[in-house]
Amino acid sequence: MQPYQKTTQYRWFICILLFFATTINYLDRQVLGLLKPVLEKEFDWSEMEYSYIVMAFTATYAIGLVVFGSFIDKIGTKLGYTISVTIWSIAAMLHATVRSSFGFGAARAALGIGESGNFPAAIKTVAEWFPKKERALATGILDSGSNIGACVAPILVPAILGWYGWQEAFLITGALGFIWLILWRIFYDVPARQKRISQSELDLINSDQQQEAEEPKLRWVQLFQLRQTWAFIAGKFFTDPIWYFFMYWLPSYFSSTFHLDLKKPSLPLVIVYSATTLGAIGGGWLSSMLIKKGWMVGRSRKLALLISAFLVLPIIAARYTDSMWTVVILISIAVAGNAAW
């Protein structure tokens, strides 16, 4: 008779690590937008120059998503995540040392390469550590880190800017990645080699691994033969620019239009970015609720997408009002709709 062994829940600790990695990922990403009003005065940037700096990040991020995925498959999640976080943390801190538009563009490009490894590594970690029935929840938890990071940034970055300066804002937020790396290197390993989990938890994690191994694998080229792939690409192509616009230009819009002091924690920006969390949760709840009521899966999700798309339209009215809080409400509705979509 084997001695009783308590069932561990170590996989959820791993999920928390992924959540904080994603929070730091989005925090580092958003620092530039919050510092734009200060940096454009110091370096005399034009809007075109700033857009090139932003584009340097988005271009390398898009390429990196493809490259890092296969790279992490080859070297494993522990080392792959370590390399990703190391690159983006160093790149984030290097922003404090550059003195030209080209330098900021180079730092943003490096940040994009490093940050592109976060989601491929996180999703692969979830696949390694969770049975299928728990992966949606685990993915939702780690993905919520992006919304939390967006909410924390308008509080933390202006505070650092007011206390110290813009260089320190990049240095301090960039250093957070190295703190996370210490925890990752100490506490992470694949389940089969992890000594902190019980046999019963390991059995649960591996409960459908054999079934997955027997499922046919798709090659990359086969994905482009599916209508669903092109629908997803089109959806991201038309909706992601909305979010990136709000991330990189919204702080300077409030600063120039409503004279918002970005050296202090910004309640309007916190409200707007918090709305993304409500939208992400609300969009998932709406489609799930319709499915539970007997709607076809495809029809319920399309209706949720349609409603989410219409929620973005009221932002047109923002240009016709002089009230900052009316603008906050209109933009909050729009970003919530975008997140729900």
XYZ file of C-alpha atoms in Angstrom:
341
model
C 0.000 0.000 0.000
C 1.457 3.364 -1.100
C 1.520 6.255 1.405
C -1.059 8.998 0.916
C 0.210 11.872 -1.179
C -1.684 15.157 -1.328
C -2.648 16.280 -4.825
C -0.703 19.406 -5.740
C -1.922 22.350 -7.837
C 1.501 23.398 -9.068
C 0.292 23.938 -12.627
C -1.671 26.989 -11.458
C 1.498 28.482 -9.988
C 3.027 28.092 -13.443
C -0.037 29.855 -14.852
C 0.533 32.755 -12.440
C 4.115 33.052 -13.702
C 2.774 33.261 -17.259
C 0.271 35.918 -16.150
C 3.023 38.127 -14.703
C 5.234 37.638 -17.762
C 2.394 38.866 -19.973
C 1.720 41.789 -17.614
C 5.364 42.884 -17.825
C 5.296 42.307 -21.583
C 2.490 44.820 -22.087
C 3.831 47.223 -19.461
C 7.179 47.504 -21.265
C 5.373 47.870 -24.575
C 3.274 50.801 -23.376
C 5.968 52.955 -21.785
C 6.815 54.734 -25.045
C 3.242 55.879 -25.677
C 2.928 57.301 -22.165
C 6.236 59.168 -22.521
C 5.557 60.455 -26.049
C 4.610 64.028 -24.993
C 7.879 64.319 -23.047
C 10.101 62.617 -25.615
C 8.774 64.502 -28.646
C 9.651 67.793 -26.934
C 13.112 66.625 -25.902
C 14.017 65.105 -29.273
C 11.830 67.321 -31.486
C 10.060 64.367 -33.104
C 7.506 64.844 -35.837
C 4.451 62.582 -35.931
C 5.992 60.855 -38.941
C 9.217 60.105 -37.070
C 7.246 58.763 -34.130
C 5.179 56.559 -36.434
C 8.388 55.068 -37.858
C 9.552 54.266 -34.316
C 6.232 52.562 -33.583
C 6.368 50.693 -36.894
C 9.827 49.329 -36.041
C 8.247 47.486 -33.122
C 5.155 46.210 -34.906
C 7.149 44.954 -37.913
C 9.674 42.946 -35.910
C 6.928 41.746 -33.564
C 4.930 40.348 -36.489
C 7.968 38.586 -37.933
C 9.071 37.365 -34.525
C 5.732 35.692 -33.794
C 6.388 33.305 -36.672
C 10.098 32.799 -36.029
C 9.955 32.442 -32.235
C 7.239 29.792 -32.402
C 9.386 27.296 -34.297
C 12.473 28.382 -32.322
C 10.793 27.571 -28.993
C 9.563 24.240 -30.364
C 13.198 23.295 -30.998
C 14.905 24.508 -27.813
C 12.064 24.142 -25.287
C 9.969 26.556 -23.292
C 12.324 27.125 -20.352
C 15.257 28.296 -22.460
C 13.050 29.873 -25.133
C 11.147 32.006 -22.624
C 14.432 32.946 -20.946
C 15.878 34.206 -24.228
C 12.684 36.091 -25.093
C 12.408 37.915 -21.748
C 16.143 38.654 -21.673
C 16.030 40.271 -25.120
C 12.962 42.388 -24.431
C 14.137 43.476 -20.960
C 17.534 44.594 -22.265
C 15.842 46.329 -25.204
C 13.390 48.099 -22.880
C 16.246 49.413 -20.730
C 18.273 50.478 -23.787
C 15.573 53.071 -24.553
C 17.074 55.097 -21.690
C 20.470 55.320 -23.420
C 19.550 56.368 -26.969
C 19.516 59.964 -28.182
C 18.052 59.854 -31.691
C 14.997 58.721 -33.613
C 17.078 55.977 -35.207
C 18.239 54.815 -31.776
C 14.681 54.619 -30.493
C 13.673 52.765 -33.650
C 16.469 50.234 -33.120
C 15.488 49.773 -29.468
C 11.835 49.302 -30.451
C 12.813 46.758 -33.114
C 14.768 44.759 -30.535
C 11.839 45.037 -28.109
C 9.501 43.678 -30.790
C 11.746 40.685 -31.438
C 11.977 39.850 -27.742
C 8.316 40.409 -26.881
C 7.154 38.299 -29.812
C 8.312 35.214 -27.930
C 5.940 35.730 -25.007
C 2.726 34.264 -26.385
C 4.290 31.344 -28.318
C 6.197 30.362 -25.161
C 3.189 30.886 -22.885
C 0.798 28.893 -25.085
C 3.306 26.042 -25.376
C 3.750 26.077 -21.599
C -0.014 25.773 -21.154
C -0.039 22.804 -23.548
C 2.735 21.144 -21.531
C 1.205 21.779 -18.119
C -2.569 21.564 -18.538
C -5.032 18.947 -19.780
C -7.295 20.112 -22.593
C -10.270 20.796 -20.332
C -8.282 23.396 -18.350
C -6.354 25.078 -21.147
C -9.006 27.655 -22.043
C -9.099 28.911 -18.447
C -5.315 28.902 -18.123
C -4.963 30.786 -21.411
C -7.598 33.295 -20.321
C -5.747 33.936 -17.060
C -2.374 34.490 -18.701
C -3.913 36.610 -21.466
C -5.576 38.859 -18.883
C -2.063 39.956 -17.982
C -2.054 42.060 -21.153
C -5.058 44.029 -19.911
C -3.616 44.358 -16.404
C -0.333 45.602 -17.850
C -2.217 48.195 -19.892
C -4.023 49.352 -16.720
C -0.928 49.443 -14.501
C 1.190 51.410 -16.985
C -0.752 54.741 -16.714
C -0.272 54.582 -12.939
C 3.318 53.353 -12.674
C 5.022 55.127 -15.595
C 3.791 58.685 -14.797
C 4.737 58.136 -11.151
C 8.307 57.154 -12.098
C 8.448 60.043 -14.580
C 7.386 62.530 -11.905
C 9.744 61.170 -9.242
C 12.839 60.523 -11.344
C 12.666 61.069 -15.109
C 11.909 59.398 -18.417
C 15.153 57.396 -18.488
C 14.311 55.800 -15.152
C 10.842 54.909 -16.432
C 12.450 52.698 -19.085
C 15.098 51.322 -16.717
C 12.766 50.382 -13.861
C 10.046 48.802 -15.994
C 12.650 46.975 -18.068
C 14.284 45.569 -14.933
C 11.029 43.870 -13.911
C 11.647 41.229 -16.568
C 14.886 40.144 -14.883
C 13.091 39.740 -11.548
C 10.573 37.482 -13.291
C 13.405 35.519 -14.907
C 14.813 34.572 -11.501
C 11.487 32.985 -10.546
C 11.160 31.302 -13.943
C 14.611 29.730 -13.805
C 14.085 28.499 -10.237
C 10.542 27.177 -10.397
C 9.922 26.037 -13.995
C 10.598 22.683 -15.565
C 8.553 20.339 -17.731
C 6.081 18.291 -15.637
C 7.964 15.007 -16.022
C 11.078 16.540 -14.393
C 9.319 18.782 -11.878
C 9.828 17.462 -8.335
C 7.288 19.833 -6.785
C 4.204 18.100 -8.219
C 2.419 14.987 -7.014
C 1.947 11.862 -9.107
C -1.807 12.487 -9.255
C -1.280 15.968 -10.718
C 1.193 14.577 -13.237
C -1.353 11.944 -14.265
C -3.982 14.661 -14.735
C -1.629 16.745 -16.867
C -0.800 13.731 -19.039
C -4.379 12.441 -19.232
C -4.856 13.376 -22.891
C -1.250 13.560 -24.109
C -1.534 10.223 -25.947
C -4.691 11.360 -27.734
C -2.899 14.518 -28.906
C 0.032 12.487 -30.183
C -2.335 10.464 -32.369
C -4.032 13.532 -33.896
C -2.869 14.446 -37.429
C -0.524 17.427 -37.653
C -1.050 20.263 -40.129
C 1.834 21.796 -42.051
C 2.072 25.570 -42.336
C 1.176 25.568 -46.015
C -1.987 23.584 -45.289
C -3.248 26.297 -42.942
C -3.399 28.770 -45.821
C -5.747 26.434 -47.662
C -8.382 26.900 -44.957
C -10.970 29.684 -45.144
C -10.820 30.014 -41.365
C -7.148 31.018 -41.573
C -7.858 33.860 -43.988
C -10.857 34.987 -41.947
C -8.655 35.185 -38.852
C -5.923 37.068 -40.750
C -8.460 39.565 -42.118
C -9.981 40.079 -38.683
C -6.622 40.786 -37.059
C -5.565 43.010 -39.972
C -8.554 45.309 -39.519
C -8.846 45.303 -35.713
C -5.305 45.235 -34.299
C -4.414 48.712 -35.681
C -7.238 50.168 -33.582
C -5.708 48.851 -30.380
C -2.166 49.893 -31.322
C -3.422 53.391 -32.161
C -4.986 53.717 -28.721
C -1.872 52.322 -27.063
C 0.636 54.647 -28.728
C -1.302 57.850 -29.438
C -4.014 58.102 -26.777
C -1.781 59.493 -23.977
C -0.489 62.311 -26.195
C -4.057 63.011 -27.393
C -5.255 63.575 -23.822
C -2.120 65.588 -23.056
C -2.441 67.947 -26.036
C -6.239 68.218 -26.156
C -7.184 68.243 -22.474
C -3.800 69.251 -20.959
C -3.578 66.045 -18.966
C -0.463 66.009 -16.772
C 1.298 62.766 -17.669
C 3.741 63.188 -14.786
C 0.949 62.054 -12.478
C -1.047 58.798 -12.494
C -3.762 59.252 -15.107
C -7.305 58.243 -14.136
C -8.749 58.812 -17.654
C -6.190 56.446 -19.193
C -6.690 53.877 -16.436
C -10.448 53.926 -17.120
C -9.987 53.559 -20.877
C -7.488 50.713 -20.640
C -9.531 48.993 -17.914
C -12.439 48.906 -20.349
C -10.463 46.413 -22.438
C -10.721 43.903 -19.596
C -14.493 44.341 -19.391
C -14.770 44.000 -23.163
C -12.669 40.845 -23.324
C -14.731 39.212 -20.585
C -18.033 40.499 -21.973
C -17.383 39.257 -25.501
C -16.632 35.761 -24.272
C -19.625 35.796 -21.927
C -22.044 36.889 -24.673
C -21.122 34.140 -27.131
C -21.079 31.496 -24.367
C -24.478 32.641 -23.089
C -26.019 32.395 -26.563
C -24.566 28.909 -27.062
C -26.010 27.775 -23.721
C -29.419 29.075 -24.853
C -29.300 26.774 -27.853
C -27.860 29.001 -30.561
C -25.553 27.481 -33.164
C -21.906 28.006 -32.206
C -21.046 29.855 -35.412
C -24.131 32.046 -35.297
C -23.660 33.021 -31.647
C -20.033 33.993 -32.196
C -20.841 35.987 -35.327
C -23.540 37.916 -33.461
C -21.072 38.673 -30.657
C -18.575 39.881 -33.262
C -21.207 42.071 -34.934
C -22.282 43.709 -31.667
C -18.628 44.263 -30.736
C -17.946 45.924 -34.087
C -20.871 48.337 -33.660
C -19.583 49.332 -30.212
C -16.539 50.924 -31.859
C -18.633 53.334 -33.963
C -19.604 55.854 -31.212
C -15.983 56.999 -31.120
C -16.796 59.148 -34.165
C -18.687 61.488 -31.818
C -15.530 62.133 -29.757
C -14.350 64.851 -32.137
C -17.557 66.840 -31.600
C -17.316 67.278 -27.819
C -15.086 69.394 -25.588
C -15.766 67.326 -22.476
C -12.843 65.098 -21.504
C -15.048 62.698 -19.567
C -17.460 62.341 -22.482
C -14.464 61.441 -24.644
C -13.295 58.972 -21.984
C -16.705 57.261 -22.060
C -16.828 57.121 -25.872
C -13.289 55.780 -26.212
C -13.858 53.293 -23.380
C -16.870 51.884 -25.231
C -14.784 51.634 -28.400
C -11.824 49.841 -26.812
C -14.200 47.507 -24.966
C -15.816 46.622 -28.288
C -12.420 46.086 -29.871
C -11.327 43.805 -27.017
C -14.618 41.900 -27.150
C -14.208 41.373 -30.899
